PDB file of C-alpha atoms in Angstrom:
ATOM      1  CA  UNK A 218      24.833  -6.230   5.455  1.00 84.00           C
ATOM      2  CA  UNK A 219      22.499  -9.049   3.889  1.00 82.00           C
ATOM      3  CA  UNK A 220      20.779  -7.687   0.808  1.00 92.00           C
ATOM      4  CA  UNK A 221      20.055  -8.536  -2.610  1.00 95.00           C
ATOM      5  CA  UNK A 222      21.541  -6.566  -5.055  1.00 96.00           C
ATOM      6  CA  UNK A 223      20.357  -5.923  -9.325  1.00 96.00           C
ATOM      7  CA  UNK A 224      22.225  -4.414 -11.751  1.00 97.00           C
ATOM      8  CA  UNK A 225      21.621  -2.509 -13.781  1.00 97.00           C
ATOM      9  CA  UNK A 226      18.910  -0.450 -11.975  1.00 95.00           C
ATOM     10  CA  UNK A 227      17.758   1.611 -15.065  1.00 96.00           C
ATOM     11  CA  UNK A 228      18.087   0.163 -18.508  1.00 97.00           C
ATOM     12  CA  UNK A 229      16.452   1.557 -21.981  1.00 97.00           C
ATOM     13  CA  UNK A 230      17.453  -0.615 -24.826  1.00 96.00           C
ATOM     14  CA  UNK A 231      15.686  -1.581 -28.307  1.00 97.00           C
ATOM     15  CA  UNK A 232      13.801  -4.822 -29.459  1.00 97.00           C
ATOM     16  CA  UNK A 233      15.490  -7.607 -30.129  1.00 97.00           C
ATOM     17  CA  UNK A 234      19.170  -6.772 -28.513  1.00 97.00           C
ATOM     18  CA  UNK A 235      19.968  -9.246 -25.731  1.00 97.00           C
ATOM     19  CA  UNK A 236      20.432  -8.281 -22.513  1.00 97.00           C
ATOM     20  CA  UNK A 237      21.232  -9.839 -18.934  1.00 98.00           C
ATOM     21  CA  UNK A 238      20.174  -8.095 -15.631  1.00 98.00           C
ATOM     22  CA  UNK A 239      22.111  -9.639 -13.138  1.00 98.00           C
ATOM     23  CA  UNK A 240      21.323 -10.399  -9.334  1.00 98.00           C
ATOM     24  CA  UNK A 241      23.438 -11.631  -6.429  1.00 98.00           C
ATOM     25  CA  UNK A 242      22.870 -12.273  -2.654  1.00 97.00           C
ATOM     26  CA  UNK A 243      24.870 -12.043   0.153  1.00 95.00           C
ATOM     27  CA  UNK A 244      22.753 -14.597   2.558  1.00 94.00           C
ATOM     28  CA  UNK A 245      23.370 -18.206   1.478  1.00 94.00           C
ATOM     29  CA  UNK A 246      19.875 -18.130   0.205  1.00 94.00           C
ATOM     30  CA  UNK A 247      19.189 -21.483  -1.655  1.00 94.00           C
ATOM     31  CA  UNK A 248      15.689 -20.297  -3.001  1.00 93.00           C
ATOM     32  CA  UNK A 249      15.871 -17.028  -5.539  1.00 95.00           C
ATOM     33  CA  UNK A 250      13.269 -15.799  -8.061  1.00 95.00           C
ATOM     34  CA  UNK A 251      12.512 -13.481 -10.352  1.00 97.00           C
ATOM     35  CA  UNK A 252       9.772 -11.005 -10.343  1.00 96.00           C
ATOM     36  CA  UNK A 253       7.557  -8.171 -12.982  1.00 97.00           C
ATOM     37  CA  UNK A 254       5.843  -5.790 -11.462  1.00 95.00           C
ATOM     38  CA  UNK A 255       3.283  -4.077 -14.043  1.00 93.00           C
ATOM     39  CA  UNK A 256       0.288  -1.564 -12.881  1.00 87.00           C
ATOM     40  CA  UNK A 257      -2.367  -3.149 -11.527  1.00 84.00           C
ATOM     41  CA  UNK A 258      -1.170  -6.252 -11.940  1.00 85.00           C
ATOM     42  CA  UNK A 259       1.186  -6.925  -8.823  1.00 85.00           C
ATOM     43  CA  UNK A 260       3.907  -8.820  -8.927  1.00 92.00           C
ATOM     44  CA  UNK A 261       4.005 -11.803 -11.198  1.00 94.00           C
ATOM     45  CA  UNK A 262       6.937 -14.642 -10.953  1.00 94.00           C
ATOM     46  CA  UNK A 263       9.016 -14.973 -14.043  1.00 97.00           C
ATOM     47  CA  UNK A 264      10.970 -17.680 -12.547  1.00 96.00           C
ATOM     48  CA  UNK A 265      12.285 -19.336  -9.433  1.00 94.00           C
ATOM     49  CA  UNK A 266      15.597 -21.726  -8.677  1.00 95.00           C
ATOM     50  CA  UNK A 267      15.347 -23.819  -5.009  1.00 91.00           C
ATOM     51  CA  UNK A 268      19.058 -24.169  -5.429  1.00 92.00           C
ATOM     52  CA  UNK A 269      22.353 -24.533  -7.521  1.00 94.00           C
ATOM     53  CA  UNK A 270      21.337 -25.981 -11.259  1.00 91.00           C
ATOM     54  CA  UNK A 271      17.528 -26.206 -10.152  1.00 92.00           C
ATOM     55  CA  UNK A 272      15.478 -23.931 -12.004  1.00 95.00           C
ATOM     56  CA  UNK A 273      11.436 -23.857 -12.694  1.00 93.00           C
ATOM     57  CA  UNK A 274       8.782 -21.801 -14.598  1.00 94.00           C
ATOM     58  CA  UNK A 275       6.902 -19.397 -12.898  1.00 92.00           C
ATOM     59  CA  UNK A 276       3.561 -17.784 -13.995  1.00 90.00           C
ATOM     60  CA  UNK A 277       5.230 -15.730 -16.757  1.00 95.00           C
ATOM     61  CA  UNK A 278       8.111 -17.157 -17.884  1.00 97.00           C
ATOM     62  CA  UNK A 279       7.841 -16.304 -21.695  1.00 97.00           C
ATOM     63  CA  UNK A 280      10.761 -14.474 -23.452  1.00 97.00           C
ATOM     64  CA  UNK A 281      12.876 -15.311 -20.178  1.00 98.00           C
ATOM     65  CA  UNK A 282      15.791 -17.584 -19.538  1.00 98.00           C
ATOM     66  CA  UNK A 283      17.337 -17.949 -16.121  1.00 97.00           C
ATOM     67  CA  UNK A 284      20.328 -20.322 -15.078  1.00 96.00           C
ATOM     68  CA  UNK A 285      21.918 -21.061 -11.282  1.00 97.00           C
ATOM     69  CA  UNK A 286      25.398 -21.865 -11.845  1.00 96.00           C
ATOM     70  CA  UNK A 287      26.470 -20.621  -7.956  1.00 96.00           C
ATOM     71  CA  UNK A 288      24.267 -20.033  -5.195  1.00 96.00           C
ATOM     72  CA  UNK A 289      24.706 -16.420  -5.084  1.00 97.00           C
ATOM     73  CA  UNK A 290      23.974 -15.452  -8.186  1.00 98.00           C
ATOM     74  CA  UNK A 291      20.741 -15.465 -10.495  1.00 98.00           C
ATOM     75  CA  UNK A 292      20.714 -13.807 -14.197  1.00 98.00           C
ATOM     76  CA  UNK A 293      17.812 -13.079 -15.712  1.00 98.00           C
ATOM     77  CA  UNK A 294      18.162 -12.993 -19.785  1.00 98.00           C
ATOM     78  CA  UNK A 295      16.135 -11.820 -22.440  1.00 97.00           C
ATOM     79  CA  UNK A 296      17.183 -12.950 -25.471  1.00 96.00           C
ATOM     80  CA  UNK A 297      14.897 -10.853 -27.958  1.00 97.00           C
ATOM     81  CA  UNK A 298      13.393  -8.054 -25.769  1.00 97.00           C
ATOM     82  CA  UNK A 299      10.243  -6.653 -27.045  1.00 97.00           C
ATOM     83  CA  UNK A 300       7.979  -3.950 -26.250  1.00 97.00           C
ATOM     84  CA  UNK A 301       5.996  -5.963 -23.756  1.00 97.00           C
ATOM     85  CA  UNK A 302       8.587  -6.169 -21.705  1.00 98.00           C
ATOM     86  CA  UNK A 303       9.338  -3.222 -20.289  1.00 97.00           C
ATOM     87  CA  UNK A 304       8.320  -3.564 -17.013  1.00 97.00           C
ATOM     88  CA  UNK A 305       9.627  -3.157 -13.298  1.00 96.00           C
ATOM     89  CA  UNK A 306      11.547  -6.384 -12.800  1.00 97.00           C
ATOM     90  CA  UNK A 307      12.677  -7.779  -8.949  1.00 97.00           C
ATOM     91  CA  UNK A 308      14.825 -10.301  -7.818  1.00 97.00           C
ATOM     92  CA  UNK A 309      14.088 -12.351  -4.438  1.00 95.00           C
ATOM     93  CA  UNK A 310      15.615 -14.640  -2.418  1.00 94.00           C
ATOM     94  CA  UNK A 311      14.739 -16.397   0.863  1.00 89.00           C
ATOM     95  CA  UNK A 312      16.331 -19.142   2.923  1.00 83.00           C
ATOM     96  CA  UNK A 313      14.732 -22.083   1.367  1.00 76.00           C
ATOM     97  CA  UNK A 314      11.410 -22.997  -0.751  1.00 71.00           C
ATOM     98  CA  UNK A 315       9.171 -23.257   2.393  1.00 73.00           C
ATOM     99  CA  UNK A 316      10.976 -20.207   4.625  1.00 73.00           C
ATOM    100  CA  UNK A 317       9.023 -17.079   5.546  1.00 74.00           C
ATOM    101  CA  UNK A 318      11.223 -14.160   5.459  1.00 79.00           C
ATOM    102  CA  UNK A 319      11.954 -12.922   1.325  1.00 84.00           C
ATOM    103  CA  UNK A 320      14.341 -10.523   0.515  1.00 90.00           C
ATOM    104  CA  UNK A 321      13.652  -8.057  -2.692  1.00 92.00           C
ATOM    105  CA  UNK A 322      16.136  -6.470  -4.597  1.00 94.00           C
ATOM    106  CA  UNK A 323      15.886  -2.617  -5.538  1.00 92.00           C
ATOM    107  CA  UNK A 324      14.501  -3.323  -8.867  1.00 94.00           C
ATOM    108  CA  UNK A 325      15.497  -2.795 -12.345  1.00 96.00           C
ATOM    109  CA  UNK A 326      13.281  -0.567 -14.322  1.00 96.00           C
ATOM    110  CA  UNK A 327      13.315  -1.643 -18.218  1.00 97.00           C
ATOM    111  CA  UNK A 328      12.492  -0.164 -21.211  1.00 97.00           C
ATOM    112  CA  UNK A 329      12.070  -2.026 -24.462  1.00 97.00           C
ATOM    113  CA  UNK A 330      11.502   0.520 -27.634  1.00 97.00           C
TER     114      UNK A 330
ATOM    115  CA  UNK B 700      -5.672 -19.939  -9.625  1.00 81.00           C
ATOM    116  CA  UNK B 701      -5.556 -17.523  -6.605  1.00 87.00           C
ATOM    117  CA  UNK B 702      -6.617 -14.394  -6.825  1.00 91.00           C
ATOM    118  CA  UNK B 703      -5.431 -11.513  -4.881  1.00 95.00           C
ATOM    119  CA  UNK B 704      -7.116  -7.784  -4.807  1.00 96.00           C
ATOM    120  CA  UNK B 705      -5.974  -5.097  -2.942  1.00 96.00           C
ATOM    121  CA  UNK B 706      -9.169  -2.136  -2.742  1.00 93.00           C
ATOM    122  CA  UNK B 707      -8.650   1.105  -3.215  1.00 92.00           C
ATOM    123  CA  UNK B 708      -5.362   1.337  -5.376  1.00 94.00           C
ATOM    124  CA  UNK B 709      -5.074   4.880  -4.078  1.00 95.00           C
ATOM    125  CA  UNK B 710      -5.727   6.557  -0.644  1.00 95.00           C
ATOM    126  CA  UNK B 711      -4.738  10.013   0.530  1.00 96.00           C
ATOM    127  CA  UNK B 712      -5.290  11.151   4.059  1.00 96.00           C
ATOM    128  CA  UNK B 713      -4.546  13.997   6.514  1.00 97.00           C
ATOM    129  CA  UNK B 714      -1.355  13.412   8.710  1.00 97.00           C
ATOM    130  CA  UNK B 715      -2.649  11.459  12.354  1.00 97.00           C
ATOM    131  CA  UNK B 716      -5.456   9.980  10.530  1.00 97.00           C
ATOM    132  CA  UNK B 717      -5.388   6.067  11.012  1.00 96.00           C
ATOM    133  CA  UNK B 718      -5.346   4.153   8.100  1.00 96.00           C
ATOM    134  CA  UNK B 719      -7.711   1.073   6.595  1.00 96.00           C
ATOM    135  CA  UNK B 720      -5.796  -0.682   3.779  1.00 97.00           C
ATOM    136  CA  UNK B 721      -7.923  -4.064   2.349  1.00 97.00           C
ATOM    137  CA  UNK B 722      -6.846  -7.118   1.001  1.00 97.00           C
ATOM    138  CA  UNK B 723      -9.046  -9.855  -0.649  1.00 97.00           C
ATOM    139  CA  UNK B 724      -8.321 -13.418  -1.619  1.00 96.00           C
ATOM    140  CA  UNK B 725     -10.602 -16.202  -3.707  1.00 95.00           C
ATOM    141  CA  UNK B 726      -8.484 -19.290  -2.361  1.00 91.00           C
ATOM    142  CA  UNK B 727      -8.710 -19.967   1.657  1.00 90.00           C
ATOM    143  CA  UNK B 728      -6.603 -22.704   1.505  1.00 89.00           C
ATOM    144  CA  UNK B 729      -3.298 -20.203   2.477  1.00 89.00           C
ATOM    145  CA  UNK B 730      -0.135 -20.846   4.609  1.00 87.00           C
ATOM    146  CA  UNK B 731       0.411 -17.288   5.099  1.00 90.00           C
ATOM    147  CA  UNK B 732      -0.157 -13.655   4.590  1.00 93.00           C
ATOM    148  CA  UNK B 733       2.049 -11.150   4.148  1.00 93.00           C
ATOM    149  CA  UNK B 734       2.378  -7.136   4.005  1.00 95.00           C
ATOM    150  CA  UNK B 735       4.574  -5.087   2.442  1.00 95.00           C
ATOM    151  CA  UNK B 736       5.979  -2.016   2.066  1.00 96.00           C
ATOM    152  CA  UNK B 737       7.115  -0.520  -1.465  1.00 95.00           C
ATOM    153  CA  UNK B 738       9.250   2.581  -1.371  1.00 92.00           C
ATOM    154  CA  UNK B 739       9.789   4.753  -4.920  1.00 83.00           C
ATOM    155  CA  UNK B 740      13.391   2.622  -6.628  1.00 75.00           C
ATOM    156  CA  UNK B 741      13.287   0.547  -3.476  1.00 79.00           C
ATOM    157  CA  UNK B 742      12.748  -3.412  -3.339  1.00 84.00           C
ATOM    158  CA  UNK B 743       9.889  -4.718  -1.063  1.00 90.00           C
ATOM    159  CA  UNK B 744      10.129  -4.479   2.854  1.00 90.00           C
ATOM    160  CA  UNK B 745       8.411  -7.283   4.698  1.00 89.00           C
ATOM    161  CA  UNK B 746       6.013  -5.200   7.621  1.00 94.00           C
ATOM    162  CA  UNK B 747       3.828  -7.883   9.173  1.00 93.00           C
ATOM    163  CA  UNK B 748       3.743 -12.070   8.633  1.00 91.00           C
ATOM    164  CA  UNK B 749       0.443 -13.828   9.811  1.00 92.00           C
ATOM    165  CA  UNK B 750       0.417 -17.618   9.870  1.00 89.00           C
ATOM    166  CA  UNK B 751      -3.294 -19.185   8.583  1.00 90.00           C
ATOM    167  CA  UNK B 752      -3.531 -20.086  12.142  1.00 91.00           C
ATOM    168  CA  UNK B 753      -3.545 -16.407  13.722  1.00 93.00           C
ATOM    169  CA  UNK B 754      -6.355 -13.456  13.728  1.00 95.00           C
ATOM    170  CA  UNK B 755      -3.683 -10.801  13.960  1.00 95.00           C
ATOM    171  CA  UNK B 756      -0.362  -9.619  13.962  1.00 94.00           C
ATOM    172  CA  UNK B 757       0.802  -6.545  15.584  1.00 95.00           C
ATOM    173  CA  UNK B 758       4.127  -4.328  15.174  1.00 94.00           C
ATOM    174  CA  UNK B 759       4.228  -0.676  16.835  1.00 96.00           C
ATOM    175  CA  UNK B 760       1.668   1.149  14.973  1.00 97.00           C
ATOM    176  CA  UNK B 761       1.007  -1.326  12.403  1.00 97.00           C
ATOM    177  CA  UNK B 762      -1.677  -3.813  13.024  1.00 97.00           C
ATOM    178  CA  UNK B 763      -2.915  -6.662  10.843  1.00 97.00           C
ATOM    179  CA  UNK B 764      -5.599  -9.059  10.566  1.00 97.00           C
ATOM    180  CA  UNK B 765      -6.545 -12.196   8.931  1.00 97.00           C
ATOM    181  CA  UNK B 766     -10.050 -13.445   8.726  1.00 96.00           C
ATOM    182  CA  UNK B 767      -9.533 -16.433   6.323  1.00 93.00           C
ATOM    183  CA  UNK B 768     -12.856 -18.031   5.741  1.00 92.00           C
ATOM    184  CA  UNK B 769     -13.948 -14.975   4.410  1.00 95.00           C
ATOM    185  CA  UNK B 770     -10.761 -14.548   2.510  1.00 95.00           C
ATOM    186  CA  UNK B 771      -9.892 -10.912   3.630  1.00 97.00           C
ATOM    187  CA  UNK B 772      -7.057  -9.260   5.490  1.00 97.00           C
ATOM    188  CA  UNK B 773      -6.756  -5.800   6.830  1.00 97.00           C
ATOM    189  CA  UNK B 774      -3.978  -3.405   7.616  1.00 97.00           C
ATOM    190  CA  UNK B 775      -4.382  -0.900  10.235  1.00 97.00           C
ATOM    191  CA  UNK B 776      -1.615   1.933  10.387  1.00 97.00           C
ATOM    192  CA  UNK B 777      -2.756   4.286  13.620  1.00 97.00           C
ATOM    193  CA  UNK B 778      -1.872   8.043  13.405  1.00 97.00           C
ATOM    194  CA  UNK B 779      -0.526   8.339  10.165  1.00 97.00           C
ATOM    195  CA  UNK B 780       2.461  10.378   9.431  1.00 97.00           C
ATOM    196  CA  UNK B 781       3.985  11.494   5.996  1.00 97.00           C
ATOM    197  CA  UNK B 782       6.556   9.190   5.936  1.00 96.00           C
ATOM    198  CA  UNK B 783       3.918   6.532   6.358  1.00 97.00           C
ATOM    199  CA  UNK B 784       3.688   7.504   2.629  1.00 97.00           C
ATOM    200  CA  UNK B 785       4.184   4.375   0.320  1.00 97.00           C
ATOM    201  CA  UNK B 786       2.932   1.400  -1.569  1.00 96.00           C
ATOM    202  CA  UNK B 787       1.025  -1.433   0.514  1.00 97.00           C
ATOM    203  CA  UNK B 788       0.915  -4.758  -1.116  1.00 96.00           C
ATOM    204  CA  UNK B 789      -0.414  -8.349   0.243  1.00 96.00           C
ATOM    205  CA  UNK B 790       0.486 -11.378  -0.742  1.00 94.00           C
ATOM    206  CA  UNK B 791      -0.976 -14.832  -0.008  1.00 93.00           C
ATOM    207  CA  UNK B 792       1.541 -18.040   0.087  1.00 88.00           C
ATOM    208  CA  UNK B 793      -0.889 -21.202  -1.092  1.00 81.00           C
ATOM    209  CA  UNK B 794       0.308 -24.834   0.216  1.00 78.00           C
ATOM    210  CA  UNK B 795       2.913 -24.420  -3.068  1.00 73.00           C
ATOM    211  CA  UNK B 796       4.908 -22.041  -1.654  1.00 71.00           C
ATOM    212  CA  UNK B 797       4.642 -19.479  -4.377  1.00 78.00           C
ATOM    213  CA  UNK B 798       3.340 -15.848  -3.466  1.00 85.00           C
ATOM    214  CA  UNK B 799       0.365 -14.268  -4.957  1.00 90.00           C
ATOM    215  CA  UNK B 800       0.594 -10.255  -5.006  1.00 93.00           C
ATOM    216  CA  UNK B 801      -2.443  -8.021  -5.004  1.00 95.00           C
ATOM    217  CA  UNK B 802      -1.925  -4.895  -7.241  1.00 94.00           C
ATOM    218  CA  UNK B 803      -1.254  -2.734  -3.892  1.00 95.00           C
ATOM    219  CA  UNK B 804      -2.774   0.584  -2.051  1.00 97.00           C
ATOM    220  CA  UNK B 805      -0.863   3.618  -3.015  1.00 96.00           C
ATOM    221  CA  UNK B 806      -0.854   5.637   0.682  1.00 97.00           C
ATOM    222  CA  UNK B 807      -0.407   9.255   0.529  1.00 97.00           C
ATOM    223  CA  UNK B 808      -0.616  10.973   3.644  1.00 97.00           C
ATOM    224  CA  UNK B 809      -0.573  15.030   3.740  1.00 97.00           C
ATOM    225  CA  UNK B 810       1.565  16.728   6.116  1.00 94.00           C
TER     226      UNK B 810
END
């Protein structure tokens, strides 16, 4: 079954510990990105990658590392969490940059105290 | 910068009522516009895709249109039915690829 998977799906943690929520496809998908979703805000990119080792700034990027390493995989890292952070975070993937159809993970609920 | 608003942010109606969901955008120059669905601890599901080029898009009871000089798109969902019950977000993708989300319409409909 295609699909893009997150993990973990809930997470509560304190400021300032690092964390990594990790996300993987099973399509072959060259483009991923990363996602918030905050109340009435919509969804806001973090950060995208069109392929291996290519990685760019979305519109919210600060506070957030990425890195590509393989094609099927797409961390998203926090180094210091803070409060401002918590937030409903998605990972996406589609064929390539300029493709139609995006897959979204399940999302991974965060909670920064 | 594009902006994207989705009007109401909440909606309840009777079961078999048909449904009006709006969706506003500042920047004409779009590729595409797309509607989704967003289920409670469930990603995004892609419902309808309409090219800049196109004044509608239709799927079963779903129907969607796209009037881009005047920057607005609607979703129609005919004869609502509980499990028509969900979030309802638009996004517009601008000549750089990247998606602009509106806020979304949260749909209840009463059995």
């Amino acid at each position: 079954e295609a699909q893009v998977t997150q993990n973990p799906r809930y997470l509560i943690t304190v400021t300032g510990k690092k964390l990594t929520v990790t996300c993987s496809q099973n399509m072959n998908h060259e483009y991923m990105s990363w996602y918030r979703q905050d109340p009435g805000l919509g969804l806001r990119q973090i950060y995208y990658s069109m392929n291996v080792e290519v990685t760019d700034k979305g519109d919210v990027p600060e506070g957030y590392k990425v890195s590509r390493k393989e094609k099927r995989n797409f961390p998203l890292i926090l180094e210091s969490p803070s409060p401002n952070q918590t937030s409903l975070y998605f990972c996406a993937s589609r064929t390539d940059q300029s493709s139609y159809e995006q897959y979204f993970g399940p999302g991974t609920r965060l909670t920064v105290t | 910068k594009q902006e994207v608003t989705q009007i109401p942010a909440a909606l309840s109606v009777p079961e078999g009522e048909n449904l009006v969901l709006n969706c506003s955008f500042t920047d004409s120059a779009i590729y595409n516009l797309q509607w989704f669905r967003q289920d409670p601890g469930k990603g995004l599901t892609s419902l309808l895709l309409i090219q800049s080029s196109q004044r509608e898009q239709t799927s079963g009871r779903l129907n969607a249109s796209l009037d881009k000089s005047s920057g607005r798109s609607t979703l129609y969902i005919a004869a609502s039915q509980p499990g028509d019950s969900a979030t309802y977000l638009c996004a517009v993708r601008p000549p750089d690829y990247k998606l602009s989300f509106g806020a979304g319409t949260t749909v209840t409909v009463r059995a």
